[in-house]
mmCIF file of C-alpha atoms in Angstrom:
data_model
loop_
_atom_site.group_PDB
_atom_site.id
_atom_site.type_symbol
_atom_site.label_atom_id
_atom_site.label_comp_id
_atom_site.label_asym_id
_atom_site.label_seq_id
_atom_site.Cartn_x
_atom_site.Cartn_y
_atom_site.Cartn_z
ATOM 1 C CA UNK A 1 99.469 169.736 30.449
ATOM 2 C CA UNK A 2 102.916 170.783 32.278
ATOM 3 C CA UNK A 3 105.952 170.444 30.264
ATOM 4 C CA UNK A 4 109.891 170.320 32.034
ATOM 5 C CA UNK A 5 112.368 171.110 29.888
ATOM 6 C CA UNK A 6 115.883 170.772 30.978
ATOM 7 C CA UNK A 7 118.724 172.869 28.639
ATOM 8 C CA UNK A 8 117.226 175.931 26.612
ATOM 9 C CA UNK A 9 120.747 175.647 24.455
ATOM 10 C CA UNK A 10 120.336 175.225 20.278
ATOM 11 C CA UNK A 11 117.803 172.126 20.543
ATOM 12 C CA UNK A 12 116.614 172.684 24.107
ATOM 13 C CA UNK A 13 115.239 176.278 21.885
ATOM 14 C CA UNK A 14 113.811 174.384 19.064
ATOM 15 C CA UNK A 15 111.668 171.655 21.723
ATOM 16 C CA UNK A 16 110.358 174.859 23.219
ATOM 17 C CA UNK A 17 109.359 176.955 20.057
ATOM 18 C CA UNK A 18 107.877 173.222 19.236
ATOM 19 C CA UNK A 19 105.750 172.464 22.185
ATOM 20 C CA UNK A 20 104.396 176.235 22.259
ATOM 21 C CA UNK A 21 102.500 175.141 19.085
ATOM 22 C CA UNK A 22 100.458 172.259 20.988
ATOM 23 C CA UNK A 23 96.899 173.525 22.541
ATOM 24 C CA UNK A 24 97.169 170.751 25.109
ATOM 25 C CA UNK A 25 100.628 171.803 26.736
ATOM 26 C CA UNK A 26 99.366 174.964 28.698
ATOM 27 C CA UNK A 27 102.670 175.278 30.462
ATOM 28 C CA UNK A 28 106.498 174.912 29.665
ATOM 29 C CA UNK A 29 109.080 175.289 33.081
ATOM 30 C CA UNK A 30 112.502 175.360 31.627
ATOM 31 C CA UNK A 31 115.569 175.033 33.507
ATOM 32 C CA UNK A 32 118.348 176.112 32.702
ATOM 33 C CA UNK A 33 121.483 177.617 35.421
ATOM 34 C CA UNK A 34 122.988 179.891 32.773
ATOM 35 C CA UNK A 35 119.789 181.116 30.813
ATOM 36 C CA UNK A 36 117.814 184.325 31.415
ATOM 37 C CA UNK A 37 116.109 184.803 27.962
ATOM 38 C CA UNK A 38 112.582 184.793 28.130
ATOM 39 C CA UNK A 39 110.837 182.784 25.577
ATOM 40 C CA UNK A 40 106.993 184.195 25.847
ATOM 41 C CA UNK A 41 103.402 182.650 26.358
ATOM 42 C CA UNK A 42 103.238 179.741 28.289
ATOM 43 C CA UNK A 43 106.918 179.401 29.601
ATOM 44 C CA UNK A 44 108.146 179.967 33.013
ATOM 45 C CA UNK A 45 112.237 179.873 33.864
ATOM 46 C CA UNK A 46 113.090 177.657 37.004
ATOM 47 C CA UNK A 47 115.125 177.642 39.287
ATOM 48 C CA UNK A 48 114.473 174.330 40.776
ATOM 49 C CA UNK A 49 112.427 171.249 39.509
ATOM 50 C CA UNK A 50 112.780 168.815 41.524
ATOM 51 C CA UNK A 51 109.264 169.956 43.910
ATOM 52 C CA UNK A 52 107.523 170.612 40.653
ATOM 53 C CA UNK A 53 104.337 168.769 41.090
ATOM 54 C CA UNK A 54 101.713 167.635 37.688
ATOM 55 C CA UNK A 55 104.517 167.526 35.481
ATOM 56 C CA UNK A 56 103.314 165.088 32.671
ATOM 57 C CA UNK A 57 106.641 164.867 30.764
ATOM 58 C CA UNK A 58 110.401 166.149 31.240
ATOM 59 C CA UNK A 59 113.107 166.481 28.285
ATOM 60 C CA UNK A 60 117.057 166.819 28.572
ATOM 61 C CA UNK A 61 118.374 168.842 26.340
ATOM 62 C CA UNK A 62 121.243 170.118 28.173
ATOM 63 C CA UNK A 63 125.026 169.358 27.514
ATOM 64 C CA UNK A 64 125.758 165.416 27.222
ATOM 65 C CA UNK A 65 127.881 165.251 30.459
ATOM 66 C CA UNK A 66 125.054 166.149 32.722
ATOM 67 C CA UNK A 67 122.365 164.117 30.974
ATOM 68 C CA UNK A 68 123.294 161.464 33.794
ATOM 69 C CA UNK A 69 122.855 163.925 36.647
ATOM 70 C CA UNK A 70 119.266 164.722 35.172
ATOM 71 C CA UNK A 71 118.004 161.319 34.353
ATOM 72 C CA UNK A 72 118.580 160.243 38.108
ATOM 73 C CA UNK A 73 116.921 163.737 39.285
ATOM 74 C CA UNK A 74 113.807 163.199 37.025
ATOM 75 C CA UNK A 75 113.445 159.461 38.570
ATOM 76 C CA UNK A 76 112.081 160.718 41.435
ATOM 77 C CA UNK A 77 109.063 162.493 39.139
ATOM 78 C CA UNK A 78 108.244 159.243 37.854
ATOM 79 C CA UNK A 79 107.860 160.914 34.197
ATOM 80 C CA UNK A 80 108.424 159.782 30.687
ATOM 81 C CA UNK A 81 111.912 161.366 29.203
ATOM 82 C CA UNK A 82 112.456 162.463 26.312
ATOM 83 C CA UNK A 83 116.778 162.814 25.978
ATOM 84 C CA UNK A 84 118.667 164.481 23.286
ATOM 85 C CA UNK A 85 121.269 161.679 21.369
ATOM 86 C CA UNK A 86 123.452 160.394 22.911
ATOM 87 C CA UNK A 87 121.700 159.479 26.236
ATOM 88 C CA UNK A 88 124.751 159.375 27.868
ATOM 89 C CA UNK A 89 128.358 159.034 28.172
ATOM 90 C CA UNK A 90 129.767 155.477 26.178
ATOM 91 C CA UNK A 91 131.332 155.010 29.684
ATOM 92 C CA UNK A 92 128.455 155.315 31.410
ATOM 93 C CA UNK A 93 126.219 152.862 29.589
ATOM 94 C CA UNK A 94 127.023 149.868 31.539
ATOM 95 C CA UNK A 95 127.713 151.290 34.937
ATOM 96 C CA UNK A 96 124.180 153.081 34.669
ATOM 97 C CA UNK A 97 121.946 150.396 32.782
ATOM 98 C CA UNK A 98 120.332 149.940 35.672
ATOM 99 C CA UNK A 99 119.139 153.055 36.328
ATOM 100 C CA UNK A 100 118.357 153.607 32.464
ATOM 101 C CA UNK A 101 115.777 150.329 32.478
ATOM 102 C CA UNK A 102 114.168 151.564 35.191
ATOM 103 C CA UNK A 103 113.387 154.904 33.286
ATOM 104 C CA UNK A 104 110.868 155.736 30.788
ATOM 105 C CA UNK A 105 113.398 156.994 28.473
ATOM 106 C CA UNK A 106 113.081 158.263 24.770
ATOM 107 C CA UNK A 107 115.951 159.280 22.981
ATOM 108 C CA UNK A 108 115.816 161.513 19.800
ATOM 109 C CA UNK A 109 116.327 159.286 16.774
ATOM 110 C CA UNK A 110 113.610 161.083 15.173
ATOM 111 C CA UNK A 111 114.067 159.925 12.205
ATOM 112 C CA UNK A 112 111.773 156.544 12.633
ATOM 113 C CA UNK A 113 109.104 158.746 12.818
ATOM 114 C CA UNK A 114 109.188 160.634 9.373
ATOM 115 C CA UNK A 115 106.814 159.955 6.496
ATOM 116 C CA UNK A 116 109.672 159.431 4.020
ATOM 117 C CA UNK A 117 111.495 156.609 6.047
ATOM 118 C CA UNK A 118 107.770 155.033 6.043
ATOM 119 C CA UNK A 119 107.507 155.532 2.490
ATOM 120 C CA UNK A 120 110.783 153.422 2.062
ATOM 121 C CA UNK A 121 110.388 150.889 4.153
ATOM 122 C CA UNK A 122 107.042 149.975 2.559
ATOM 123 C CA UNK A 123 108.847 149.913 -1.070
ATOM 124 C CA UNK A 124 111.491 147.751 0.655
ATOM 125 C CA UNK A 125 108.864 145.441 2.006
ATOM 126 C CA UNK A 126 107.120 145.122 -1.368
ATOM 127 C CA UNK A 127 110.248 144.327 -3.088
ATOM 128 C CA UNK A 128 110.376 141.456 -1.372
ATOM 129 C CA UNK A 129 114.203 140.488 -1.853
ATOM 130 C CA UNK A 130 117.051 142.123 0.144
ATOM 131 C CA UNK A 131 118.786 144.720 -0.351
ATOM 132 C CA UNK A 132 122.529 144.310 -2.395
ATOM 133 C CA UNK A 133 123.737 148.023 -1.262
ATOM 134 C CA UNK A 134 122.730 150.858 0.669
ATOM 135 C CA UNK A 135 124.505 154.212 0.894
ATOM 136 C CA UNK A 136 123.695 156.570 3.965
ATOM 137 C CA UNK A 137 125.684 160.038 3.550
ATOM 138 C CA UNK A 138 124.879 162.506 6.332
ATOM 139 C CA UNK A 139 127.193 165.462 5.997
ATOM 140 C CA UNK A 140 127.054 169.318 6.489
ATOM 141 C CA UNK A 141 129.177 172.052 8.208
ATOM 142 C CA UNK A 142 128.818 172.183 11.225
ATOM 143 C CA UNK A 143 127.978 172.752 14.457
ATOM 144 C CA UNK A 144 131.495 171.058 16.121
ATOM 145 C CA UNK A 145 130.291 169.143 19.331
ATOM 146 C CA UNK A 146 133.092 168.895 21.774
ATOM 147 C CA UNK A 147 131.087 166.276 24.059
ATOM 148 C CA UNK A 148 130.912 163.712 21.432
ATOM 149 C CA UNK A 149 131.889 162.584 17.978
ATOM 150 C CA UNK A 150 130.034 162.460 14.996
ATOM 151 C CA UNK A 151 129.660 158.697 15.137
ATOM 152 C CA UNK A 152 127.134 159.396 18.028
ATOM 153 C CA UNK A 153 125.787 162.520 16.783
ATOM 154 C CA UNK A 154 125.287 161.851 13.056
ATOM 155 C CA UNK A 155 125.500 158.225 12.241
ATOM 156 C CA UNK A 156 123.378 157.114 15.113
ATOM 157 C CA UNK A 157 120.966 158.467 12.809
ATOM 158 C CA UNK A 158 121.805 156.100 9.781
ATOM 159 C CA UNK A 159 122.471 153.023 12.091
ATOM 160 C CA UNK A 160 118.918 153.416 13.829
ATOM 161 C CA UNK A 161 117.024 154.015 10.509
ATOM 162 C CA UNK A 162 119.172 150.983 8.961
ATOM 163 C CA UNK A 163 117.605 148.714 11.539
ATOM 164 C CA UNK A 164 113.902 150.168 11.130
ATOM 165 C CA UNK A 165 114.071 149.295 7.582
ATOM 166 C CA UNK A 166 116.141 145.818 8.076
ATOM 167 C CA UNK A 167 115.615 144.674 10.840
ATOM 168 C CA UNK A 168 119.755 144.446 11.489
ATOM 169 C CA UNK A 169 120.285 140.810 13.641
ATOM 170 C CA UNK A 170 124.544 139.970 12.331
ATOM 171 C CA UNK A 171 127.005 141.942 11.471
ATOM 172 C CA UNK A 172 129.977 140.865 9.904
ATOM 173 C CA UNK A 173 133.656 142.562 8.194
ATOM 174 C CA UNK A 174 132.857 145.648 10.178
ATOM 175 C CA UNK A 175 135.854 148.332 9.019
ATOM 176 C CA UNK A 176 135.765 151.838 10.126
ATOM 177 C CA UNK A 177 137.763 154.942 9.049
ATOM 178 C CA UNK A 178 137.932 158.086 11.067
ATOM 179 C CA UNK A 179 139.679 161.406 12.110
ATOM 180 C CA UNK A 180 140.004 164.659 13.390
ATOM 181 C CA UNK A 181 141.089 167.699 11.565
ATOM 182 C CA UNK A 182 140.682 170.307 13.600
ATOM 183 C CA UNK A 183 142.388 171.137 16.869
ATOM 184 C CA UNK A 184 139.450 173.059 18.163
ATOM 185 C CA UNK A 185 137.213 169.328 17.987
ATOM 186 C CA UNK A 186 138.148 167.315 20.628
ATOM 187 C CA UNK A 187 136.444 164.163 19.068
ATOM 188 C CA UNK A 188 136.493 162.902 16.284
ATOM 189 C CA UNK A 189 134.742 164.919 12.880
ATOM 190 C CA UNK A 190 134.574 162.222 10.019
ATOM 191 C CA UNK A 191 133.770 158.546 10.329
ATOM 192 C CA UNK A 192 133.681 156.319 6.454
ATOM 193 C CA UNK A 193 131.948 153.002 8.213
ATOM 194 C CA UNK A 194 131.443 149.462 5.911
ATOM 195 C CA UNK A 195 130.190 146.164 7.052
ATOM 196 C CA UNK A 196 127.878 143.347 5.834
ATOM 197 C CA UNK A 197 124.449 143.033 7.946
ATOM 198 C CA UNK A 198 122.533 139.640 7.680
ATOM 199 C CA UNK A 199 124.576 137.372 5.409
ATOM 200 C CA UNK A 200 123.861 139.315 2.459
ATOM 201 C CA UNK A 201 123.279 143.767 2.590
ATOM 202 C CA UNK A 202 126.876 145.532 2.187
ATOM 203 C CA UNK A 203 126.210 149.217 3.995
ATOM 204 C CA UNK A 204 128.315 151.968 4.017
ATOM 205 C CA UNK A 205 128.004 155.207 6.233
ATOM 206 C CA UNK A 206 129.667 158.852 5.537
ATOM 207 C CA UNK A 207 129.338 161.478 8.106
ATOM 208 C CA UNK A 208 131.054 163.862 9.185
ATOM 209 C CA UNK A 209 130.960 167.873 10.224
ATOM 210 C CA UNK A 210 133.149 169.060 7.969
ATOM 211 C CA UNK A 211 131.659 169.650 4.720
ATOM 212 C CA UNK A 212 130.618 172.216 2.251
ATOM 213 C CA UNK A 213 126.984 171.370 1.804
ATOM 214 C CA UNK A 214 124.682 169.903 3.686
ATOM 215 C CA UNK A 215 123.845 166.354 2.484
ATOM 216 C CA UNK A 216 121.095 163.962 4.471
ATOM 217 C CA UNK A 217 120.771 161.148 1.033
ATOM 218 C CA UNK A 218 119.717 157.756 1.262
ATOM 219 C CA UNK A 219 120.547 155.140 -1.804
ATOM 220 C CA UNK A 220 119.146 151.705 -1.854
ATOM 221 C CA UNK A 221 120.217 149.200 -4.730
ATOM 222 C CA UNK A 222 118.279 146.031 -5.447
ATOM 223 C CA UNK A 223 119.004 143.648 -8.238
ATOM 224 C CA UNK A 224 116.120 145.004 -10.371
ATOM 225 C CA UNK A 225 115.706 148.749 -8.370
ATOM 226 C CA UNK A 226 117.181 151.322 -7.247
ATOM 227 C CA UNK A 227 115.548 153.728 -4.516
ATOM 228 C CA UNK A 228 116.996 157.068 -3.793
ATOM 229 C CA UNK A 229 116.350 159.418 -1.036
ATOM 230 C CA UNK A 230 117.133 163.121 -0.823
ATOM 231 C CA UNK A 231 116.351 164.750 2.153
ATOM 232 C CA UNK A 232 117.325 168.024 0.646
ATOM 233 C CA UNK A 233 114.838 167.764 -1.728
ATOM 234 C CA UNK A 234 112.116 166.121 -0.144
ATOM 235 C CA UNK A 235 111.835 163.551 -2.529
ATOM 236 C CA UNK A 236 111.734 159.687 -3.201
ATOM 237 C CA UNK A 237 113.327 158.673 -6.741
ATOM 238 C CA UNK A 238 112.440 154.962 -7.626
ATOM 239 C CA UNK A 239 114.714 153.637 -10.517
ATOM 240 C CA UNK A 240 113.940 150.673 -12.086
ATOM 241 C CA UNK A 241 116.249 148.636 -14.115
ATOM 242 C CA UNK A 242 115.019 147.263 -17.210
ATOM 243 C CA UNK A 243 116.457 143.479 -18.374
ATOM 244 C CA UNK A 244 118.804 144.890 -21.180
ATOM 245 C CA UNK A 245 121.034 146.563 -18.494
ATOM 246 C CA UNK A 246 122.361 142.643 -17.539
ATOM 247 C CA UNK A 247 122.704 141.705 -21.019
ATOM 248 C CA UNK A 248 125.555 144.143 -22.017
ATOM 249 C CA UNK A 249 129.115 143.272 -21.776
ATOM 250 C CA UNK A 250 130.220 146.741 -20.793
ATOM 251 C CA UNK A 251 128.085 148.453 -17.501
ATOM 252 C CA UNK A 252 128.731 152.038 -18.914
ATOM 253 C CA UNK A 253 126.378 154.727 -17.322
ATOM 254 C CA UNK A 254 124.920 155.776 -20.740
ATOM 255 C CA UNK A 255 123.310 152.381 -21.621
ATOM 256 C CA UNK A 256 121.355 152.005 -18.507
ATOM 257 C CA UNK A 257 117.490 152.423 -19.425
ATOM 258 C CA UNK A 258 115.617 153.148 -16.477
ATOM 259 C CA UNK A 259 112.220 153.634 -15.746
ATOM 260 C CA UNK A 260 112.084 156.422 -13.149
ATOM 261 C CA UNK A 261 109.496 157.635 -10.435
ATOM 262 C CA UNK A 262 109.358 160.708 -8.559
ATOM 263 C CA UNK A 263 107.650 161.812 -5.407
ATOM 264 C CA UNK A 264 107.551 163.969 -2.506
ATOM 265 C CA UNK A 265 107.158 161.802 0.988
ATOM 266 C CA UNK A 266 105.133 164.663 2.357
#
């Protein structure tokens, strides 16, 4: 199997050290104007892809403002795409759409795909009842992306696993807080985003690139149950609520008896 890659920047490296590990891809052309690293068994550096014949699939992992250019190149290969978030310009989306349903296109909200966000969903599903709360926080410092904020680069994260595990069809009282510190970001670094998604789930979404630690948690609340994801961690924390928690007049932290269950999604 022949691989295209397109970029060989920070993720276009990581899809190459990735596909290396795969028996069935016995070749990997990148392309890439400015690189001249070379990257070992199996790869080949480019200088032109457009005559490359057998080429089973082509990723974009190059700078956002030429994912555009690429995607209309790689139409003539007739390939399945595989394009690095976002897949392209806000302004583009509607002039292009076009062009982007004619495309096999995949873009990288690999998050859908992880056993953990599995594991949820099926503890979601045998709840039965909705959801009251959920928390997303997605934080860490740096990198600064000067093509696009971190609503596109971070949250579409949160907002795509939000509607794997609800199924998101309204949204109401949308309210969204952002802002850039830095003069050296030319977008914005920190987005605070609430809203209400079918009638009855209150969400709220922190993310930004500005922040001490790095912090990828997930908090569910349910009348009866509260699921907790750290990503950090690698583990799933299941909290029930027992009865006598609704019978006291005063909520305080310390008189909450919970039944709790631990374990790794791996």
């Amino acid at each position: 199997m022949k691989i295209l890659i397109i970029g060989a920047g920070y993720w276009g490296r990581k899809i190459i050290n990735v596909l290396k590990n795969f028996k069935k891809v016995k070749k990997i052309y990148i392309y890439d104007p400015y690189e001249k690293n070379k990257y070992g068994d199996k790869t080949t550096l480019i200088k032109n892809f457009e005559n490359k014949k057998n080429i089973k699939f082509a990723f974009i992992a190059s700078p956002l403002k030429h994912h555009l250019y690429y995607l209309k190149k790689l139409k003539k290969l007739n390939v399945p795409i595989f394009v690095e978030k976002p897949t392209v310009n806000r302004g583009e989306i509607k002039k292009e759409m076009k062009l982007l349903k004619s495309l096999r296109v995949f873009t990288g909200y690999v998050y859908l795909y992880k056993k953990f966000i599995k594991q949820i969903r099926k503890i979601i599903v045998k709840e039965k009842s909705k959801p009251l709360f959920i928390n997303f926080e997605r934080k860490n410092l740096g990198p600064v992306r000067n093509d696009t904020s971190v609503l596109y680069d971070l949250a579409s994260h949160d907002l795509s696993i939000l509607n794997y595990l609800l199924n998101v069809k309204k949204i109401d009282n949308l309210k969204v807080l952002k802002n850039r510190f830095f003069n050296f970001s030319k977008n914005d670094d920190i987005f605070h985003i609430l809203m209400k998604i079918n009638d009855q789930t209150l969400v709220n979404i922190n993310v930004t690139w500005f922040n001490a630690i790095k912090e990828r948690k997930i908090t569910i609340f349910f009348k009866h149950i509260i699921i907790h994801y750290d990503e950090m961690t690698n583990i799933i924390t299941e909290k029930k609520i027992t009865k006598n928690f609704y019978k006291r007049e005063i909520y305080n932290v310390d008189h909450i008896k919970i039944k709790e269950k631990n374990y790794t999604s791996k």
